[in-house]
Each structure stands twice: as C-alpha cells, then as structure tokens.
GROMACS .gro file of C-alpha atoms in nm:
model
  386
    1MET     CA    1   4.607  -3.917   5.397
    2GLY     CA    2   4.950  -3.736   5.528
    3GLN     CA    3   5.160  -4.031   5.443
    4ARG     CA    4   5.405  -3.994   5.172
    5LEU     CA    5   5.436  -4.251   4.884
    6SER     CA    6   5.743  -4.358   4.723
    7GLY     CA    7   5.875  -4.053   4.536
    8GLY     CA    8   5.790  -3.800   4.767
    9ARG     CA    9   5.428  -3.708   4.690
   10SER     CA   10   5.109  -3.711   4.841
   11CYS     CA   11   4.815  -3.936   4.700
   12LEU     CA   12   4.645  -3.634   4.612
   13ASP     CA   13   4.896  -3.500   4.402
   14VAL     CA   14   4.920  -3.807   4.169
   15PRO     CA   15   4.861  -3.662   3.829
   16GLY     CA   16   4.563  -3.779   3.609
   17ARG     CA   17   4.402  -3.973   3.915
   18PHE     CA   18   4.163  -3.722   4.129
   19LEU     CA   19   4.239  -3.380   3.977
   20PRO     CA   20   4.034  -3.294   3.687
   21GLN     CA   21   4.221  -3.186   3.378
   22PRO     CA   22   4.101  -2.861   3.194
   23PRO     CA   23   3.969  -2.908   2.844
   24PRO     CA   24   4.206  -2.799   2.566
   25PRO     CA   25   4.161  -2.455   2.420
   26PRO     CA   26   3.959  -2.476   2.090
   27PRO     CA   27   4.167  -2.415   1.776
   28PRO     CA   28   4.170  -2.064   1.680
   29VAL     CA   29   3.987  -2.137   1.343
   30ARG     CA   30   3.684  -2.283   1.533
   31ARG     CA   31   3.674  -1.949   1.745
   32LYS     CA   32   3.702  -1.726   1.427
   33LEU     CA   33   3.395  -1.904   1.258
   34ALA     CA   34   3.184  -1.906   1.555
   35LEU     CA   35   3.230  -1.528   1.601
   36LEU     CA   36   3.157  -1.467   1.225
   37PHE     CA   37   2.838  -1.670   1.226
   38ALA     CA   38   2.717  -1.474   1.523
   39MET     CA   39   2.801  -1.139   1.366
   40LEU     CA   40   2.622  -1.258   1.049
   41CYS     CA   41   2.292  -1.371   1.238
   42ILE     CA   42   2.315  -1.009   1.400
   43TRP     CA   43   2.342  -0.853   1.091
   44LEU     CA   44   2.068  -1.044   0.924
   45TYR     CA   45   1.834  -0.976   1.217
   46MET     CA   46   1.886  -0.607   1.197
   47PHE     CA   47   1.821  -0.579   0.814
   48LEU     CA   48   1.510  -0.773   0.838
   49TYR     CA   49   1.365  -0.579   1.139
   50SER     CA   50   1.434  -0.263   0.971
   51CYS     CA   51   1.244  -0.402   0.651
   52ALA     CA   52   0.962  -0.503   0.864
   53GLY     CA   53   0.926  -0.152   1.015
   54SER     CA   54   0.919   0.018   0.687
   55CYS     CA   55   0.699  -0.197   0.515
   56THR     CA   56   0.439  -0.169   0.814
   57ALA     CA   57   0.456   0.200   0.791
   58ALA     CA   58   0.351   0.207   0.402
   59PRO     CA   59  -0.007   0.254   0.387
   60GLY     CA   60  -0.068   0.038   0.075
   61LEU     CA   61   0.089  -0.254   0.246
   62LEU     CA   62  -0.087  -0.190   0.574
   63LEU     CA   63  -0.403  -0.225   0.368
   64LEU     CA   64  -0.290  -0.554   0.192
   65GLY     CA   65  -0.211  -0.712   0.526
   66SER     CA   66   0.120  -0.699   0.689
   67GLY     CA   67   0.071  -0.826   1.016
   68SER     CA   68  -0.233  -0.811   1.242
   69ARG     CA   69  -0.249  -0.410   1.231
   70ALA     CA   70  -0.388  -0.427   0.868
   71ALA     CA   71  -0.632  -0.721   0.966
   72HIS     CA   72  -0.760  -0.515   1.267
   73ALA     CA   73  -0.820  -0.199   1.052
   74GLN     CA   74  -1.003  -0.348   0.740
   75PRO     CA   75  -1.336  -0.435   0.903
   76ALA     CA   76  -1.409  -0.053   0.931
   77LEU     CA   77  -1.381  -0.034   0.581
   78VAL     CA   78  -1.688  -0.271   0.523
   79THR     CA   79  -1.909  -0.108   0.767
   80ALA     CA   80  -1.861   0.236   0.618
   81PRO     CA   81  -1.847   0.167   0.232
   82ASN     CA   82  -1.889   0.544   0.168
   83GLU     CA   83  -1.527   0.610   0.303
   84THR     CA   84  -1.274   0.640   0.029
   85PHE     CA   85  -1.076   0.323   0.015
   86PRO     CA   86  -0.716   0.346  -0.023
   87LYS     CA   87  -0.565   0.301  -0.369
   88MET     CA   88  -0.379  -0.028  -0.436
   89PRO     CA   89  -0.088  -0.043  -0.627
   90PHE     CA   90  -0.167  -0.150  -0.995
   91ARG     CA   91   0.068  -0.267  -1.271
   92ALA     CA   92   0.006  -0.027  -1.570
   93SER     CA   93  -0.274   0.024  -1.497
   94LEU     CA   94  -3.414  -2.287  -1.293
   95ALA     CA   95  -3.446  -2.370  -1.121
   96ALA     CA   96  -3.720  -2.589  -1.279
   97GLY     CA   97  -3.947  -2.265  -1.324
   98LYS     CA   98  -3.912  -1.915  -1.431
   99ASP     CA   99  -3.666  -1.733  -1.178
  100LYS     CA  100  -3.588  -1.388  -1.151
  101THR     CA  101  -3.229  -1.281  -1.079
  102ALA     CA  102  -3.196  -1.275  -0.725
  103VAL     CA  103  -3.064  -0.971  -0.522
  104ALA     CA  104  -2.751  -1.085  -0.373
  105GLY     CA  105  -2.583  -0.999  -0.054
  106SER     CA  106  -2.730  -0.901   0.285
  107GLN     CA  107  -2.679  -0.618   0.516
  108GLU     CA  108  -2.303  -0.516   0.599
  109GLU     CA  109  -2.167  -0.661   0.930
  110GLN     CA  110  -1.862  -0.592   1.081
  111SER     CA  111  -1.623  -0.823   0.945
  112PRO     CA  112  -1.413  -1.084   1.175
  113GLU     CA  113  -1.056  -1.029   1.219
  114ALA     CA  114  -0.842  -1.190   0.956
  115PRO     CA  115  -0.557  -1.423   1.102
  116ASP     CA  116  -0.219  -1.253   1.130
  117SER     CA  117  -0.022  -1.270   0.818
  118PRO     CA  118   0.320  -1.442   0.814
  119SER     CA  119   0.584  -1.238   0.964
  120PRO     CA  120   0.840  -1.058   0.744
  121ILE     CA  121   1.131  -1.301   0.847
  122SER     CA  122   0.934  -1.602   0.750
  123SER     CA  123   0.800  -1.448   0.425
  124PHE     CA  124   1.159  -1.336   0.339
  125PHE     CA  125   1.276  -1.710   0.349
  126SER     CA  126   0.966  -1.863   0.190
  127GLY     CA  127   0.927  -1.618  -0.084
  128SER     CA  128   0.561  -1.680  -0.098
  129GLY     CA  129   0.455  -1.312  -0.137
  130SER     CA  130   0.144  -1.146   0.022
  131LYS     CA  131  -0.229  -1.165  -0.033
  132GLN     CA  132  -0.392  -0.875  -0.191
  133LEU     CA  133  -0.755  -0.783  -0.275
  134PRO     CA  134  -0.781  -0.816  -0.671
  135GLN     CA  135  -0.688  -0.559  -0.904
  136ALA     CA  136  -0.895  -0.680  -1.197
  137ILE     CA  137  -1.246  -0.887  -1.198
  138ILE     CA  138  -1.406  -1.079  -1.457
  139ILE     CA  139  -1.765  -0.967  -1.377
  140GLY     CA  140  -1.948  -1.149  -1.625
  141VAL     CA  141  -2.139  -1.280  -1.800
  142LYS     CA  142  -2.277  -1.629  -1.714
  143LYS     CA  143  -2.223  -1.871  -2.018
  144GLY     CA  144  -2.042  -1.623  -2.202
  145GLY     CA  145  -1.686  -1.754  -2.176
  146THR     CA  146  -1.561  -1.629  -1.870
  147ARG     CA  147  -1.417  -1.957  -1.756
  148ALA     CA  148  -1.214  -2.004  -2.072
  149LEU     CA  149  -1.087  -1.636  -2.025
  150LEU     CA  150  -0.972  -1.696  -1.688
  151GLU     CA  151  -0.801  -2.028  -1.778
  152PHE     CA  152  -0.615  -1.860  -2.069
  153LEU     CA  153  -0.519  -1.577  -1.854
  154ARG     CA  154  -0.364  -1.796  -1.596
  155VAL     CA  155  -0.096  -1.903  -1.820
  156HIS     CA  156   0.080  -1.574  -1.802
  157PRO     CA  157   0.330  -1.542  -1.512
  158ASP     CA  158   0.229  -1.219  -1.388
  159VAL     CA  159  -0.158  -1.329  -1.342
  160ARG     CA  160  -0.244  -1.476  -1.011
  161ALA     CA  161  -0.634  -1.568  -0.991
  162VAL     CA  162  -0.857  -1.778  -0.777
  163GLY     CA  163  -0.996  -2.094  -0.959
  164ALA     CA  164  -1.329  -2.099  -0.796
  165GLU     CA  165  -1.599  -1.834  -0.793
  166PRO     CA  166  -1.573  -1.632  -0.463
  167HIS     CA  167  -1.921  -1.459  -0.494
  168PHE     CA  168  -1.828  -1.212  -0.265
  169PHE     CA  169  -1.978  -0.910  -0.374
  170ASP     CA  170  -2.315  -1.066  -0.459
  171ARG     CA  171  -2.373  -1.353  -0.195
  172SER     CA  172  -2.085  -1.288   0.095
  173TYR     CA  173  -2.027  -0.927   0.128
  174HIS     CA  174  -2.112  -0.937   0.490
  175LYS     CA  175  -1.820  -1.150   0.575
  176GLY     CA  176  -1.594  -0.865   0.519
  177LEU     CA  177  -1.298  -0.761   0.309
  178ALA     CA  178  -1.050  -0.928   0.510
  179TRP     CA  179  -1.231  -1.293   0.463
  180TYR     CA  180  -1.218  -1.199   0.099
  181ARG     CA  181  -0.876  -1.105   0.070
  182ASP     CA  182  -0.798  -1.430   0.271
  183LEU     CA  183  -0.944  -1.610  -0.050
  184MET     CA  184  -0.681  -1.485  -0.285
  185PRO     CA  185  -0.346  -1.646  -0.397
  186ARG     CA  186  -0.009  -1.489  -0.270
  187THR     CA  187   0.135  -1.279  -0.530
  188LEU     CA  188   0.474  -1.144  -0.572
  189GLU     CA  189   0.560  -0.769  -0.647
  190GLY     CA  190   0.442  -0.692  -1.009
  191GLN     CA  191   0.192  -0.973  -1.043
  192ILE     CA  192  -0.187  -0.897  -1.055
  193THR     CA  193  -0.445  -1.062  -0.850
  194MET     CA  194  -0.756  -1.170  -1.036
  195GLU     CA  195  -1.085  -1.348  -0.954
  196LYS     CA  196  -1.413  -1.421  -1.164
  197THR     CA  197  -1.770  -1.429  -1.034
  198PRO     CA  198  -2.018  -1.394  -1.362
  199SER     CA  199  -2.324  -1.309  -1.144
  200TYR     CA  200  -2.156  -0.985  -1.047
  201PHE     CA  201  -2.276  -0.819  -1.382
  202VAL     CA  202  -2.637  -0.852  -1.291
  203THR     CA  203  -2.633  -0.794  -0.914
  204ARG     CA  204  -2.771  -0.436  -0.841
  205GLU     CA  205  -2.539  -0.382  -0.544
  206ALA     CA  206  -2.197  -0.520  -0.689
  207PRO     CA  207  -2.082  -0.195  -0.869
  208ALA     CA  208  -2.090   0.030  -0.568
  209ARG     CA  209  -1.948  -0.240  -0.342
  210ILE     CA  210  -1.660  -0.309  -0.565
  211SER     CA  211  -1.608   0.077  -0.583
  212ALA     CA  212  -1.584   0.087  -0.235
  213MET     CA  213  -1.313  -0.163  -0.227
  214SER     CA  214  -1.111   0.020  -0.489
  215LYS     CA  215  -1.217   0.265  -0.766
  216ASP     CA  216  -0.917   0.167  -0.951
  217THR     CA  217  -1.031  -0.198  -0.998
  218LYS     CA  218  -1.031  -0.293  -1.365
  219LEU     CA  219  -1.336  -0.486  -1.493
  220ILE     CA  220  -1.371  -0.738  -1.762
  221VAL     CA  221  -1.704  -0.844  -1.897
  222VAL     CA  222  -1.720  -1.159  -2.167
  223VAL     CA  223  -2.040  -1.100  -2.358
  224ARG     CA  224  -2.187  -1.348  -2.624
  225ASP     CA  225  -2.507  -1.340  -2.870
  226PRO     CA  226  -2.785  -1.305  -2.612
  227VAL     CA  227  -2.986  -1.572  -2.790
  228THR     CA  228  -2.706  -1.840  -2.803
  229ARG     CA  229  -2.613  -1.752  -2.436
  230ALA     CA  230  -2.970  -1.804  -2.313
  231ILE     CA  231  -2.980  -2.153  -2.507
  232SER     CA  232  -2.670  -2.246  -2.350
  233ASP     CA  233  -2.780  -2.123  -2.013
  234TYR     CA  234  -3.090  -2.356  -2.054
  235THR     CA  235  -2.871  -2.629  -2.162
  236GLN     CA  236  -2.663  -2.619  -1.847
  237THR     CA  237  -2.994  -2.626  -1.641
  238LEU     CA  238  -3.139  -2.925  -1.845
  239SER     CA  239  -2.812  -3.116  -1.776
  240LYS     CA  240  -2.900  -3.108  -1.391
  241ARG     CA  241  -3.274  -3.114  -1.425
  242PRO     CA  242  -3.400  -3.315  -1.742
  243ASP     CA  243  -3.772  -3.291  -1.610
  244ILE     CA  244  -3.780  -2.901  -1.672
  245PRO     CA  245  -4.003  -2.751  -1.927
  246SER     CA  246  -3.914  -2.687  -2.296
  247PHE     CA  247  -3.696  -2.388  -2.367
  248GLU     CA  248  -3.989  -2.268  -2.577
  249SER     CA  249  -4.251  -2.271  -2.312
  250LEU     CA  250  -3.993  -2.107  -2.044
  251THR     CA  251  -3.917  -1.814  -2.311
  252PHE     CA  252  -4.280  -1.687  -2.365
  253ARG     CA  253  -4.508  -1.518  -2.128
  254ASN     CA  254  -4.776  -1.554  -2.408
  255ARG     CA  255  -4.677  -1.784  -2.696
  256SER     CA  256  -4.958  -1.676  -2.919
  257ALA     CA  257  -4.878  -1.305  -2.878
  258GLY     CA  258  -4.520  -1.361  -2.880
  259LEU     CA  259  -4.456  -1.200  -2.570
  260ILE     CA  260  -4.111  -1.277  -2.423
  261ASP     CA  261  -4.098  -1.354  -2.036
  262THR     CA  262  -3.813  -1.126  -1.927
  263SER     CA  263  -3.847  -1.261  -1.552
  264TRP     CA  264  -3.682  -1.601  -1.659
  265SER     CA  265  -3.324  -1.521  -1.576
  266ALA     CA  266  -3.182  -1.709  -1.893
  267ILE     CA  267  -3.359  -1.401  -2.103
  268GLN     CA  268  -3.292  -1.137  -1.827
  269ILE     CA  269  -2.914  -1.178  -1.833
  270GLY     CA  270  -2.896  -1.112  -2.193
  271LEU     CA  271  -3.037  -0.754  -2.144
  272TYR     CA  272  -2.670  -0.623  -2.150
  273ALA     CA  273  -2.751  -0.277  -2.172
  274LYS     CA  274  -2.980  -0.266  -1.889
  275HIS     CA  275  -2.714  -0.411  -1.657
  276LEU     CA  276  -2.430  -0.225  -1.774
  277GLU     CA  277  -2.622   0.133  -1.686
  278PRO     CA  278  -2.541   0.087  -1.281
  279TRP     CA  279  -2.181  -0.004  -1.351
  280LEU     CA  280  -2.109   0.330  -1.550
  281ARG     CA  281  -2.232   0.515  -1.273
  282HIS     CA  282  -1.953   0.387  -1.069
  283PHE     CA  283  -1.668   0.324  -1.298
  284PRO     CA  284  -1.565   0.521  -1.612
  285LEU     CA  285  -1.589   0.332  -1.942
  286GLY     CA  286  -1.216   0.324  -1.994
  287GLN     CA  287  -1.190   0.095  -1.674
  288MET     CA  288  -1.415  -0.151  -1.845
  289LEU     CA  289  -1.324  -0.403  -2.106
  290PHE     CA  290  -1.558  -0.609  -2.316
  291VAL     CA  291  -1.461  -0.923  -2.459
  292SER     CA  292  -1.633  -1.119  -2.747
  293GLY     CA  293  -1.713  -1.467  -2.627
  294GLU     CA  294  -1.751  -1.562  -3.009
  295ARG     CA  295  -1.398  -1.426  -3.076
  296LEU     CA  296  -1.267  -1.612  -2.775
  297VAL     CA  297  -1.346  -1.912  -2.986
  298SER     CA  298  -1.258  -1.795  -3.313
  299ASP     CA  299  -0.946  -1.602  -3.219
  300PRO     CA  300  -0.847  -1.636  -2.869
  301ALA     CA  301  -0.482  -1.497  -2.949
  302GLY     CA  302  -0.664  -1.181  -3.049
  303GLU     CA  303  -0.874  -1.116  -2.781
  304LEU     CA  304  -0.626  -1.237  -2.505
  305ARG     CA  305  -0.398  -0.947  -2.670
  306ARG     CA  306  -0.665  -0.707  -2.602
  307VAL     CA  307  -0.676  -0.849  -2.229
  308GLN     CA  308  -0.332  -0.824  -2.190
  309ASP     CA  309  -0.298  -0.469  -2.289
  310PHE     CA  310  -0.590  -0.345  -2.070
  311LEU     CA  311  -0.413  -0.512  -1.779
  312GLY     CA  312  -0.071  -0.372  -1.866
  313LEU     CA  313   0.081  -0.702  -1.900
  314LYS     CA  314   0.358  -0.798  -2.151
  315ARG     CA  315   0.206  -0.967  -2.444
  316ILE     CA  316   0.324  -1.326  -2.361
  317ILE     CA  317  -0.013  -1.549  -2.453
  318THR     CA  318   0.000  -1.558  -2.795
  319ASP     CA  319  -0.118  -1.809  -3.096
  320LYS     CA  320   0.169  -2.060  -3.010
  321HIS     CA  321  -0.027  -2.139  -2.686
  322PHE     CA  322  -0.352  -2.244  -2.854
  323TYR     CA  323  -0.472  -2.540  -3.066
  324PHE     CA  324  -0.840  -2.588  -3.172
  325ASN     CA  325  -1.005  -2.899  -3.025
  326GLN     CA  326  -1.240  -3.041  -3.315
  327THR     CA  327  -1.421  -3.261  -3.104
  328LYS     CA  328  -1.526  -3.013  -2.824
  329GLY     CA  329  -1.551  -2.711  -3.095
  330PHE     CA  330  -1.324  -2.468  -2.927
  331PRO     CA  331  -0.976  -2.390  -2.853
  332CYS     CA  332  -0.753  -2.546  -2.595
  333LEU     CA  333  -0.430  -2.453  -2.448
  334LYS     CA  334  -0.130  -2.650  -2.556
  335LYS     CA  335   0.022  -2.614  -2.193
  336ALA     CA  336  -0.172  -2.523  -1.885
  337GLU     CA  337  -0.073  -2.351  -1.573
  338GLY     CA  338   0.193  -2.538  -1.402
  339SER     CA  339   0.190  -2.800  -1.660
  340GLY     CA  340   0.360  -2.915  -1.975
  341LYS     CA  341   0.025  -3.121  -2.103
  342PRO     CA  342  -0.251  -2.994  -2.309
  343HIS     CA  343  -0.548  -2.866  -2.136
  344CYS     CA  344  -0.917  -2.845  -2.239
  345LEU     CA  345  -1.205  -2.706  -2.035
  346GLY     CA  346  -1.413  -3.016  -1.871
  347LYS     CA  347  -1.675  -3.202  -2.004
  348THR     CA  348  -1.955  -2.970  -1.870
  349LYS     CA  349  -1.818  -2.698  -2.130
  350GLY     CA  350  -1.925  -2.753  -2.505
  351ARG     CA  351  -2.258  -2.936  -2.451
  352ALA     CA  352  -2.458  -2.971  -2.744
  353HIS     CA  353  -2.740  -2.754  -2.750
  354PRO     CA  354  -3.094  -2.889  -2.803
  355ALA     CA  355  -3.259  -2.808  -3.116
  356ILE     CA  356  -3.486  -2.473  -3.134
  357ALA     CA  357  -3.737  -2.381  -3.372
  358ARG     CA  358  -3.653  -2.123  -3.626
  359GLU     CA  359  -3.966  -1.907  -3.525
  360VAL     CA  360  -3.859  -1.892  -3.161
  361LEU     CA  361  -3.507  -1.784  -3.260
  362ARG     CA  362  -3.636  -1.537  -3.501
  363GLN     CA  363  -3.860  -1.392  -3.224
  364LEU     CA  364  -3.572  -1.383  -2.968
  365ARG     CA  365  -3.358  -1.190  -3.218
  366ASP     CA  366  -3.615  -0.925  -3.274
  367PHE     CA  367  -3.641  -0.895  -2.904
  368TYR     CA  368  -3.311  -0.841  -2.820
  369ARG     CA  369  -3.189  -0.631  -3.139
  370PRO     CA  370  -3.275  -0.300  -2.979
  371PHE     CA  371  -3.110  -0.391  -2.656
  372ASN     CA  372  -2.803  -0.500  -2.872
  373ARG     CA  373  -2.772  -0.187  -3.049
  374LYS     CA  374  -2.792   0.032  -2.734
  375PHE     CA  375  -2.516  -0.203  -2.575
  376TYR     CA  376  -2.313  -0.130  -2.910
  377GLN     CA  377  -2.348   0.244  -2.849
  378MET     CA  378  -2.276   0.226  -2.481
  379THR     CA  379  -1.946   0.021  -2.532
  380GLY     CA  380  -1.829   0.152  -2.879
  381ARG     CA  381  -1.806  -0.179  -3.020
  382ASP     CA  382  -2.048  -0.383  -3.270
  383PHE     CA  383  -2.039  -0.732  -3.169
  384GLY     CA  384  -2.238  -0.838  -3.485
  385TRP     CA  385  -2.519  -1.038  -3.332
  386ASP     CA  386  -2.770  -0.887  -3.542
   0.00000   0.00000   0.00000
C-alpha cells in the first residue's frame, strides 16, 4: 500500500477509483421552487386550520355536524324534546279491511352517535357541502300530489331533497336526530334541505316532534278533493291487493243508513280540518303553505310560484319547465334534475280509477262538506271542492 506508482501518487490517491465524488449542487431555480412550494403548503395549512376552528365554534354549524363534537351533542336533543332546539339558518325564510290510521313512532331513546363528518380540509377540496336537518318538509297528504311537487321542486338549483320518504317523525323517531340528519343530502351555503313524508300530517306526535327539532321549520301540505283522494287511495291499494272488498262496502259502516265509516284510513285522511288542529298548536299558520293538488295539474307553474315565494327562493321554475302529457293526464317536466331529457312520474301515478256509483259519491260529498268548509276557514283559502 505504501508503494508509489509512476507519477508519484499512492493508489488511494487515484481520482475516480476509490474516493466517492460529492453530488453536484442543485441548480438555484430548483431550490427556489422547492422553498416556494413548502411555504405555500404551510400557508394553506394555517388558513384551513383557522377556518376549521372558527366554524367549529359557531353554534349553528356545531349543530349541523362539523366534526364529532356535533355528533356527540345531538342525542341529548332527542331525549329532551322540551328543550329549545337551536335555530338553524334558513334562507329568506288496507290493507284488505278497514284500517285505522296507526299511531306512529315509539318512546324516545338515546340516539346512536353519528359518524364523524369529513374534516374541513377534505370538505374544502371536495366541495361537497354538509348535511343539515331539513328547513322545509312536505308533511302531507297521501295521494294529494306530494311526489309531483317534490319532483318539480328538485329542478330548482337551491333545493336539495331526499328522494325516498324518511318516515322519521312517525316511525323512526327513536333513532335520533343524528340518524335523521345522515339521511339528508349534502348542501352548500344558500341551499335548502327538504324531505317529504305524507303520513306526518295524520300522525298525532309529528307536530311536537318537528317543533322540537326546529320551531322555524316551514311546512307544506298538498291537499286534494277528499272524495277524489279517497278513491285514489283505494285504487293504489287495489293495485296491490286485487281481492279487497269494493270501495262502496269499505266506505259505509251501515249502507242502508248512509253512515260513513271514518275508521277506514282512506276516508279518515280526508278530514283535513281535524288533522290541521294539532299542527296549529305548534306552528303559526304563516309557517304553513297549503298547495292545491288540482292546481298542480292544471297550473303547475302557478302553484310552484307560490311554493318558491314561501321558501324564499328565486322564481326559477316557470311554465317553460312543463308540458302536459295527454296519455298520463298530468304535467311532466321537460328536463328533470340532472338530466336534459323529459321526465314524467312513474307508472304508479295516474292510474285509472274504478267507476263509483253516483249516489255513493253524492253521500261522500255531503259527508265531507262541513269539514271542507271548516278547513277553508282555518287556512283562508277556498279550494272549491263543493
């Protein structure tokens, strides 16, 4: 090792053979770009962190589910329905026999914890919004035109609604508000969350339960001539159970005496004045909108104008959105939500009604007349069913 090679150098001193060479220094431009990117990441993290802190501190957003703290806090609201529920921001503010309307719901229980909502950072990048409890609910009535109204409203860009009926305030109240909120679609700021469950209108516990969620909830009731509504209700059941008794036999408790059987749900639902009374004990009349099912067919744009005004929405849904389908006998949408194609309600809508004897129809109209007139007085609107 100590011997010298020609040229006077040791073998250890031969350049490039044994001694590792240091890497060349990075170009100045690359160093500057790396530093700039690191600073940008730090700034973005600090910005989102500060936003997350302020949003979590806001009571309204805490209620609506920003993070796990909100999910843990909400079950207490279900077990103590008499407590004041924090107000949410709101934009501008037969079965084969004779069945009675069932009492929905069960005793309230502690609701399970909801899964944590997406972090503020992921929500920031995804732009998916957040899930909120509904600010407006279509509460009734069955076979009145609620599905048509909901489908029409979903054309509006500021309305986000659940497609299926949640049945929370009549059948699933024991599952808690966190469970209910998780059913809702995600909304952005300025959008309204909605749902529809027609059986709420005839559920005795529903008014108090919705009021406990939020006293500011706006309620929409789609009503229809109770005689026509009863026949439509029967027609729907007949399509599922062809062996049920005739409409006439189910309508009367005593046919010869002309006594109407009000225990049959198809008849009982049409007593609108009776069902409205408990709602008015929990909500002012101005917080309820009564939509004519007949006008939804004859003038859908006119009724939608009233609904949009009631919800504080810009009048976007107009005559240009509808065309009348002669085959089905009701209006359809020229363009449905998220589609450029015409859209009509499914084949379960617009079924042909069975022929009912004129005398039966006359007796039913006589029966409903005093209830209808009281309903007109309570709502301040004559629906012209008489």
